[in-house]
mmCIF file of C-alpha atoms and ligand atoms in Angstrom:
data_model
loop_
_atom_site.group_PDB
_atom_site.id
_atom_site.type_symbol
_atom_site.label_atom_id
_atom_site.label_comp_id
_atom_site.label_asym_id
_atom_site.label_seq_id
_atom_site.Cartn_x
_atom_site.Cartn_y
_atom_site.Cartn_z
ATOM 1 C CA MET A 30 -62.925 -52.220 30.115
ATOM 2 C CA GLU A 31 -60.373 -50.923 32.867
ATOM 3 C CA VAL A 32 -56.994 -49.670 31.096
ATOM 4 C CA VAL A 33 -54.120 -49.995 33.606
ATOM 5 C CA ARG A 34 -50.752 -47.809 32.955
ATOM 6 C CA ALA A 35 -47.216 -49.588 33.450
ATOM 7 C CA SER A 36 -46.081 -48.149 36.711
ATOM 8 C CA ALA A 37 -43.128 -46.666 34.183
ATOM 9 C CA MET A 38 -43.245 -46.880 30.987
ATOM 10 C CA GLY A 39 -42.295 -44.269 27.548
ATOM 11 C CA PHE A 40 -39.561 -41.329 27.000
ATOM 12 C CA CYS A 41 -36.194 -42.184 29.392
ATOM 13 C CA PHE A 42 -34.330 -38.705 29.991
ATOM 14 C CA GLY A 43 -31.351 -40.363 27.790
ATOM 15 C CA VAL A 44 -33.831 -39.582 24.884
ATOM 16 C CA ARG A 45 -35.931 -36.359 26.471
ATOM 17 C CA ASP A 46 -32.832 -34.973 27.174
ATOM 18 C CA ALA A 47 -31.393 -35.704 23.390
ATOM 19 C CA LEU A 48 -34.749 -34.852 21.887
ATOM 20 C CA GLU A 49 -34.583 -31.043 24.106
ATOM 21 C CA ILE A 50 -31.468 -30.575 22.120
ATOM 22 C CA ALA A 51 -32.776 -31.314 19.005
ATOM 23 C CA MET A 52 -35.821 -29.341 19.539
ATOM 24 C CA THR A 53 -34.051 -26.262 20.715
ATOM 25 C CA LEU A 54 -31.012 -26.287 18.403
ATOM 26 C CA GLU A 55 -30.461 -23.077 16.524
ATOM 27 C CA ARG A 56 -30.506 -23.716 12.604
ATOM 28 C CA PRO A 57 -30.791 -26.877 12.251
ATOM 29 C CA GLU A 58 -31.001 -26.875 8.462
ATOM 30 C CA GLU A 59 -27.231 -26.717 8.980
ATOM 31 C CA THR A 60 -27.360 -30.020 10.664
ATOM 32 C CA THR A 61 -27.297 -33.537 10.304
ATOM 33 C CA LEU A 62 -28.893 -36.120 12.083
ATOM 34 C CA TYR A 63 -26.511 -39.000 12.293
ATOM 35 C CA GLY A 64 -28.670 -41.655 12.210
ATOM 36 C CA ALA A 65 -32.352 -41.811 13.713
ATOM 37 C CA LEU A 66 -32.310 -39.407 17.041
ATOM 38 C CA VAL A 67 -35.225 -41.792 18.610
ATOM 39 C CA HIS A 68 -36.747 -45.134 16.763
ATOM 40 C CA ASN A 69 -39.577 -43.574 17.126
ATOM 41 C CA GLU A 70 -41.380 -42.136 12.795
ATOM 42 C CA GLU A 71 -43.589 -39.925 14.316
ATOM 43 C CA VAL A 72 -40.775 -37.982 16.355
ATOM 44 C CA GLU A 73 -38.435 -38.260 12.983
ATOM 45 C CA VAL A 74 -41.165 -36.420 11.293
ATOM 46 C CA ALA A 75 -41.030 -33.545 13.845
ATOM 47 C CA LEU A 76 -37.306 -33.277 13.182
ATOM 48 C CA ALA A 77 -37.352 -33.487 9.730
ATOM 49 C CA ALA A 78 -40.205 -30.398 9.411
ATOM 50 C CA ARG A 79 -37.909 -28.372 11.688
ATOM 51 C CA GLY A 80 -35.191 -28.879 8.479
ATOM 52 C CA PHE A 81 -33.020 -31.585 10.132
ATOM 53 C CA ARG A 82 -30.970 -33.499 7.689
ATOM 54 C CA LYS A 83 -30.477 -36.867 7.970
ATOM 55 C CA VAL A 84 -28.198 -39.580 7.268
ATOM 56 C CA ALA A 85 -29.810 -43.124 8.069
ATOM 57 C CA GLU A 86 -28.009 -45.534 10.410
ATOM 58 C CA GLY A 87 -26.921 -47.691 7.352
ATOM 59 C CA GLU A 88 -25.995 -45.485 5.577
ATOM 60 C CA ARG A 89 -23.075 -43.419 7.625
ATOM 61 C CA ARG A 90 -19.780 -43.207 5.870
ATOM 62 C CA GLY A 91 -18.152 -40.419 8.851
ATOM 63 C CA GLY A 92 -18.946 -37.335 6.797
ATOM 64 C CA VAL A 93 -21.743 -35.390 6.767
ATOM 65 C CA ALA A 94 -22.893 -32.450 4.101
ATOM 66 C CA THR A 95 -24.039 -29.819 6.599
ATOM 67 C CA PRO A 96 -21.859 -27.689 8.748
ATOM 68 C CA ARG A 97 -22.852 -29.848 11.309
ATOM 69 C CA ALA A 98 -23.572 -33.461 12.650
ATOM 70 C CA LEU A 99 -25.947 -34.725 16.088
ATOM 71 C CA ILE A 100 -25.066 -37.817 17.440
ATOM 72 C CA THR A 101 -28.024 -39.540 18.827
ATOM 73 C CA ALA A 102 -28.588 -40.991 22.124
ATOM 74 C CA HIS A 103 -27.500 -44.628 20.624
ATOM 75 C CA GLY A 104 -23.750 -42.880 20.752
ATOM 76 C CA ILE A 105 -20.932 -44.173 18.071
ATOM 77 C CA SER A 106 -17.132 -45.309 17.985
ATOM 78 C CA GLU A 107 -14.362 -42.320 18.939
ATOM 79 C CA ARG A 108 -13.159 -43.890 15.700
ATOM 80 C CA GLU A 109 -16.661 -42.609 14.300
ATOM 81 C CA ARG A 110 -16.752 -39.580 16.272
ATOM 82 C CA SER A 111 -12.514 -38.706 14.974
ATOM 83 C CA ALA A 112 -13.919 -39.200 11.069
ATOM 84 C CA LEU A 113 -16.673 -36.880 11.842
ATOM 85 C CA ARG A 114 -14.149 -34.112 12.900
ATOM 86 C CA ALA A 115 -11.893 -35.381 10.313
ATOM 87 C CA SER A 116 -14.849 -34.123 7.653
ATOM 88 C CA GLY A 117 -14.826 -30.814 9.215
ATOM 89 C CA ALA A 118 -18.308 -31.969 11.016
ATOM 90 C CA GLU A 119 -18.957 -29.414 14.229
ATOM 91 C CA LEU A 120 -20.227 -32.178 17.101
ATOM 92 C CA VAL A 121 -23.644 -31.665 18.846
ATOM 93 C CA ASP A 122 -23.112 -34.624 21.353
ATOM 94 C CA THR A 123 -26.272 -36.332 22.807
ATOM 95 C CA THR A 124 -24.883 -39.517 23.756
ATOM 96 C CA CYS A 125 -26.749 -40.910 26.516
ATOM 97 C CA PRO A 126 -24.288 -40.848 29.589
ATOM 98 C CA LEU A 127 -25.422 -44.499 30.410
ATOM 99 C CA VAL A 128 -24.221 -45.654 26.769
ATOM 100 C CA ARG A 129 -21.259 -43.643 27.405
ATOM 101 C CA ARG A 130 -21.054 -45.455 30.678
ATOM 102 C CA ALA A 131 -21.313 -49.226 28.814
ATOM 103 C CA HIS A 132 -18.580 -47.964 26.418
ATOM 104 C CA ASP A 133 -16.328 -47.066 29.185
ATOM 105 C CA ALA A 134 -17.188 -50.461 30.314
ATOM 106 C CA ALA A 135 -16.212 -52.257 27.505
ATOM 107 C CA LEU A 136 -13.058 -50.450 27.134
ATOM 108 C CA ALA A 137 -11.673 -51.038 30.957
ATOM 109 C CA LEU A 138 -12.271 -54.527 29.602
ATOM 110 C CA GLN A 139 -10.320 -54.391 26.922
ATOM 111 C CA SER A 140 -7.457 -52.498 28.368
ATOM 112 C CA ALA A 141 -7.374 -55.698 31.328
ATOM 113 C CA GLY A 142 -6.908 -58.071 29.013
ATOM 114 C CA PHE A 143 -10.522 -59.638 28.481
ATOM 115 C CA HIS A 144 -12.174 -60.626 25.289
ATOM 116 C CA VAL A 145 -15.145 -58.353 25.556
ATOM 117 C CA VAL A 146 -18.466 -60.350 25.131
ATOM 118 C CA VAL A 147 -21.577 -58.313 23.958
ATOM 119 C CA LEU A 148 -25.242 -59.094 25.177
ATOM 120 C CA GLY A 149 -27.202 -57.421 22.487
ATOM 121 C CA ARG A 150 -28.417 -56.864 18.818
ATOM 122 C CA ALA A 151 -25.327 -57.723 16.505
ATOM 123 C CA GLY A 152 -26.148 -54.710 13.866
ATOM 124 C CA HIS A 153 -27.998 -52.713 16.242
ATOM 125 C CA VAL A 154 -26.722 -49.208 16.219
ATOM 126 C CA GLU A 155 -26.061 -48.848 19.731
ATOM 127 C CA VAL A 156 -23.976 -52.055 19.572
ATOM 128 C CA ARG A 157 -22.037 -50.798 16.644
ATOM 129 C CA GLY A 158 -20.919 -47.873 18.724
ATOM 130 C CA LEU A 159 -19.894 -50.089 21.585
ATOM 131 C CA THR A 160 -17.793 -52.434 19.700
ATOM 132 C CA GLY A 161 -16.197 -49.932 17.151
ATOM 133 C CA ASP A 162 -13.471 -48.989 19.256
ATOM 134 C CA LEU A 163 -12.516 -52.549 20.649
ATOM 135 C CA ALA A 164 -9.849 -55.399 18.901
ATOM 136 C CA SER A 165 -11.498 -58.256 20.148
ATOM 137 C CA PHE A 166 -15.207 -59.334 20.793
ATOM 138 C CA THR A 167 -18.324 -61.201 19.703
ATOM 139 C CA VAL A 168 -21.775 -59.876 19.994
ATOM 140 C CA VAL A 169 -24.309 -62.525 21.515
ATOM 141 C CA GLY A 170 -28.400 -62.071 20.576
ATOM 142 C CA SER A 171 -29.368 -65.827 22.309
ATOM 143 C CA ALA A 172 -28.457 -68.568 23.881
ATOM 144 C CA ALA A 173 -27.612 -70.720 20.866
ATOM 145 C CA GLU A 174 -24.420 -67.995 19.841
ATOM 146 C CA VAL A 175 -22.943 -68.719 22.850
ATOM 147 C CA GLN A 176 -19.511 -71.110 22.324
ATOM 148 C CA ARG A 177 -16.786 -71.877 24.401
ATOM 149 C CA TRP A 178 -14.332 -69.117 22.648
ATOM 150 C CA PRO A 179 -10.595 -69.281 23.185
ATOM 151 C CA HIS A 180 -9.893 -66.750 25.305
ATOM 152 C CA ALA A 181 -8.768 -67.109 28.800
ATOM 153 C CA LYS A 182 -10.752 -63.863 29.862
ATOM 154 C CA LEU A 183 -13.995 -62.721 29.115
ATOM 155 C CA GLY A 184 -15.505 -59.502 29.950
ATOM 156 C CA VAL A 185 -19.233 -59.001 29.621
ATOM 157 C CA ILE A 186 -21.504 -56.105 28.777
ATOM 158 C CA ALA A 187 -25.056 -55.504 28.269
ATOM 159 C CA GLN A 188 -26.664 -53.413 25.617
ATOM 160 C CA THR A 189 -28.127 -51.087 27.340
ATOM 161 C CA THR A 190 -32.338 -52.372 26.526
ATOM 162 C CA VAL A 191 -31.458 -55.881 27.406
ATOM 163 C CA PRO A 192 -33.786 -57.647 29.439
ATOM 164 C CA GLU A 193 -31.893 -58.201 33.311
ATOM 165 C CA ARG A 194 -33.832 -61.859 32.604
ATOM 166 C CA GLU A 195 -32.322 -62.168 29.625
ATOM 167 C CA ALA A 196 -28.698 -61.036 30.224
ATOM 168 C CA ALA A 197 -28.306 -63.570 33.218
ATOM 169 C CA GLU A 198 -29.193 -66.338 31.032
ATOM 170 C CA LEU A 199 -26.668 -64.866 28.238
ATOM 171 C CA LEU A 200 -23.982 -65.083 31.621
ATOM 172 C CA ARG A 201 -25.345 -67.938 32.558
ATOM 173 C CA ALA A 202 -25.197 -69.999 29.309
ATOM 174 C CA ILE A 203 -21.404 -68.759 28.798
ATOM 175 C CA ARG A 204 -19.815 -69.189 31.825
ATOM 176 C CA ALA A 205 -21.176 -73.090 31.591
ATOM 177 C CA ALA A 206 -19.725 -72.868 28.098
ATOM 178 C CA ASN A 207 -16.392 -71.671 29.264
ATOM 179 C CA PRO A 208 -15.552 -73.225 32.169
ATOM 180 C CA ASP A 209 -12.067 -72.606 32.111
ATOM 181 C CA ALA A 210 -12.205 -68.867 31.302
ATOM 182 C CA GLU A 211 -12.249 -65.697 33.914
ATOM 183 C CA VAL A 212 -15.645 -64.719 33.434
ATOM 184 C CA GLN A 213 -16.113 -60.779 34.699
ATOM 185 C CA PHE A 214 -19.612 -58.852 33.991
ATOM 186 C CA ARG A 215 -20.321 -55.182 34.088
ATOM 187 C CA ASP A 216 -24.294 -54.528 34.051
ATOM 188 C CA THR A 217 -24.459 -51.737 31.710
ATOM 189 C CA ILE A 218 -27.997 -52.162 31.702
ATOM 190 C CA CYS A 219 -29.798 -49.165 32.029
ATOM 191 C CA GLU A 220 -31.993 -47.906 35.090
ATOM 192 C CA PRO A 221 -34.712 -46.367 32.760
ATOM 193 C CA THR A 222 -34.988 -50.060 30.930
ATOM 194 C CA LYS A 223 -34.507 -52.176 34.259
ATOM 195 C CA GLN A 224 -37.978 -50.039 35.112
ATOM 196 C CA ARG A 225 -39.873 -50.465 32.047
ATOM 197 C CA GLN A 226 -38.890 -54.041 32.580
ATOM 198 C CA ARG A 227 -40.101 -54.681 35.996
ATOM 199 C CA ALA A 228 -42.897 -52.488 35.628
ATOM 200 C CA VAL A 229 -44.437 -54.695 32.631
ATOM 201 C CA GLU A 230 -43.788 -57.730 34.709
ATOM 202 C CA ALA A 231 -45.836 -56.724 37.577
ATOM 203 C CA LEU A 232 -48.273 -55.632 34.399
ATOM 204 C CA VAL A 233 -48.794 -58.877 32.870
ATOM 205 C CA ARG A 234 -49.876 -60.543 36.367
ATOM 206 C CA GLU A 235 -52.697 -57.698 36.514
ATOM 207 C CA VAL A 236 -54.712 -57.416 33.362
ATOM 208 C CA ASP A 237 -55.785 -59.924 30.474
ATOM 209 C CA VAL A 238 -54.452 -58.109 27.145
ATOM 210 C CA VAL A 239 -51.467 -56.022 26.790
ATOM 211 C CA VAL A 240 -50.829 -53.134 24.392
ATOM 212 C CA VAL A 241 -47.222 -51.957 23.723
ATOM 213 C CA VAL A 242 -46.478 -48.762 21.925
ATOM 214 C CA GLY A 243 -43.707 -47.607 20.088
ATOM 215 C CA GLY A 244 -42.030 -47.438 16.853
ATOM 216 C CA ARG A 245 -41.564 -50.745 14.630
ATOM 217 C CA SER A 246 -37.602 -50.385 15.014
ATOM 218 C CA SER A 247 -37.073 -49.771 18.524
ATOM 219 C CA HIS A 248 -35.456 -52.632 20.415
ATOM 220 C CA ASN A 249 -36.562 -51.779 23.825
ATOM 221 C CA THR A 250 -40.119 -52.277 22.606
ATOM 222 C CA LYS A 251 -39.606 -55.212 21.384
ATOM 223 C CA GLN A 252 -38.052 -56.173 24.816
ATOM 224 C CA LEU A 253 -41.321 -55.220 26.342
ATOM 225 C CA ALA A 254 -43.652 -57.131 24.044
ATOM 226 C CA LEU A 255 -41.516 -60.398 24.232
ATOM 227 C CA THR A 256 -41.571 -60.316 27.986
ATOM 228 C CA CYS A 257 -45.806 -60.100 27.368
ATOM 229 C CA GLN A 258 -45.034 -63.227 24.920
ATOM 230 C CA ARG A 259 -42.688 -64.977 27.752
ATOM 231 C CA ALA A 260 -45.411 -64.581 30.405
ATOM 232 C CA GLY A 261 -48.054 -66.707 27.953
ATOM 233 C CA LYS A 262 -50.356 -63.159 27.589
ATOM 234 C CA PRO A 263 -51.567 -62.369 24.400
ATOM 235 C CA VAL A 264 -49.760 -58.424 23.192
ATOM 236 C CA HIS A 265 -50.612 -55.763 20.377
ATOM 237 C CA TRP A 266 -47.584 -54.174 19.371
ATOM 238 C CA VAL A 267 -49.097 -51.053 18.296
ATOM 239 C CA GLN A 268 -47.194 -47.382 16.470
ATOM 240 C CA GLY A 269 -50.606 -45.176 17.549
ATOM 241 C CA PRO A 270 -54.317 -45.318 18.149
ATOM 242 C CA GLU A 271 -55.012 -46.080 14.660
ATOM 243 C CA GLU A 272 -53.551 -49.626 14.571
ATOM 244 C CA LEU A 273 -56.058 -50.608 17.169
ATOM 245 C CA GLU A 274 -58.765 -53.399 16.942
ATOM 246 C CA ALA A 275 -61.777 -53.891 19.078
ATOM 247 C CA ARG A 276 -61.307 -57.658 18.856
ATOM 248 C CA TRP A 277 -58.577 -57.701 20.466
ATOM 249 C CA PHE A 278 -60.097 -56.967 23.264
ATOM 250 C CA GLU A 279 -63.337 -58.772 23.223
ATOM 251 C CA GLY A 280 -63.986 -60.334 26.673
ATOM 252 C CA CYS A 281 -61.575 -58.349 28.710
ATOM 253 C CA ALA A 282 -61.677 -56.650 31.694
ATOM 254 C CA LYS A 283 -58.496 -55.152 32.350
ATOM 255 C CA VAL A 284 -56.345 -53.605 29.574
ATOM 256 C CA GLY A 285 -52.273 -53.207 29.944
ATOM 257 C CA LEU A 286 -50.112 -50.309 28.880
ATOM 258 C CA THR A 287 -47.264 -49.424 28.498
ATOM 259 C CA ALA A 288 -44.725 -48.081 25.810
ATOM 260 C CA GLY A 289 -40.751 -48.036 24.755
ATOM 261 C CA THR A 290 -38.474 -45.597 25.824
ATOM 262 C CA SER A 291 -38.350 -43.599 22.478
ATOM 263 C CA THR A 292 -42.745 -43.149 22.347
ATOM 264 C CA PRO A 293 -43.512 -39.577 22.962
ATOM 265 C CA ASP A 294 -46.401 -38.856 26.240
ATOM 266 C CA GLU A 295 -48.568 -37.642 23.505
ATOM 267 C CA ARG A 296 -49.050 -41.084 21.781
ATOM 268 C CA ILE A 297 -49.792 -42.719 24.680
ATOM 269 C CA ALA A 298 -51.911 -40.559 26.033
ATOM 270 C CA ALA A 299 -53.908 -40.663 22.443
ATOM 271 C CA VAL A 300 -53.756 -45.020 22.263
ATOM 272 C CA GLU A 301 -55.195 -44.947 25.885
ATOM 273 C CA VAL A 302 -58.071 -42.439 24.925
ATOM 274 C CA ALA A 303 -58.820 -44.775 22.171
ATOM 275 C CA LEU A 304 -59.177 -47.770 24.581
ATOM 276 C CA LEU A 305 -60.999 -46.444 26.838
ATOM 277 C CA ALA A 306 -63.091 -45.754 23.585
ATOM 278 C CA LEU A 307 -63.431 -48.965 22.836
ATOM 279 C CA ARG A 308 -66.163 -49.825 25.802
ATOM 280 C CA GLU A 309 -68.629 -47.501 24.684
HETATM 281 S S1 LIG B 15 -32.424 -45.920 26.875
HETATM 282 FE FE1 LIG B 15 -31.578 -46.395 28.467
HETATM 283 S S2 LIG B 15 -29.245 -46.115 27.659
HETATM 284 FE FE2 LIG B 15 -30.932 -45.929 26.058
HETATM 285 S S3 LIG B 15 -30.806 -43.245 26.444
HETATM 286 FE FE3 LIG B 15 -32.930 -44.234 27.170
HETATM 287 S S4 LIG B 15 -31.429 -44.159 29.335
HETATM 288 FE FE4 LIG B 15 -30.158 -43.729 27.815
#
């Protein structure tokens, strides 16, 4: 059995940079991670071992019990940032520049009089940050949620990890349902997401089955798995080698391997080694 790696997979620069800051930060015990730095359980355990405190994403209330708060690569709204500062916390900001670009696009559209439509998952931490400073917005996660809205101007942006194809479909549906509105789209999908999606689309054509490695709460890992499913290819989403089952690969000559942007290289390598061991 051959293992074929996707041409792009694993950590993106935004996650890598945020992790490097966290792993080299002095006095981690005086710092609260304001949400999950990355959506990967193994990395979270390593951060906890360094001594960081943490506030879960669903429990963020604008204050922390330590002198410092670390804002994750997913970003937060200015409103939330101000609340943290007002609570006396010094901020260590690891917001990815491509998430900042999406914030800027949303605010510019709002300033120009557009009702902002965010293509993405309602409730996801990045989407909450993107919409937190907006007065008028709608989050759309599927074509079924597209409506005819009472706005003359619709400004559409995307969560950075939405697949390009999905964004294009939703945009078409929005234009069709709002024929009288001026609809403008700002492509805020990040380049690493595009590369990983294109790589998995090429991979599925080449292999019999795909293994996707990544944390259960990782949005972009889920999107990789969904892309394989849509292509009609058997796909198994695992967090590590211990979850692999030999029966998944019976009769398979080629296994594709990909991973979300929050999956460490070592974890991908461990899965690859375990896959190769299955043929022995
Ligand atoms: S997935 Fe994209 S936007 Fe998110 S941290 Fe990585 S590079 Fe930045």
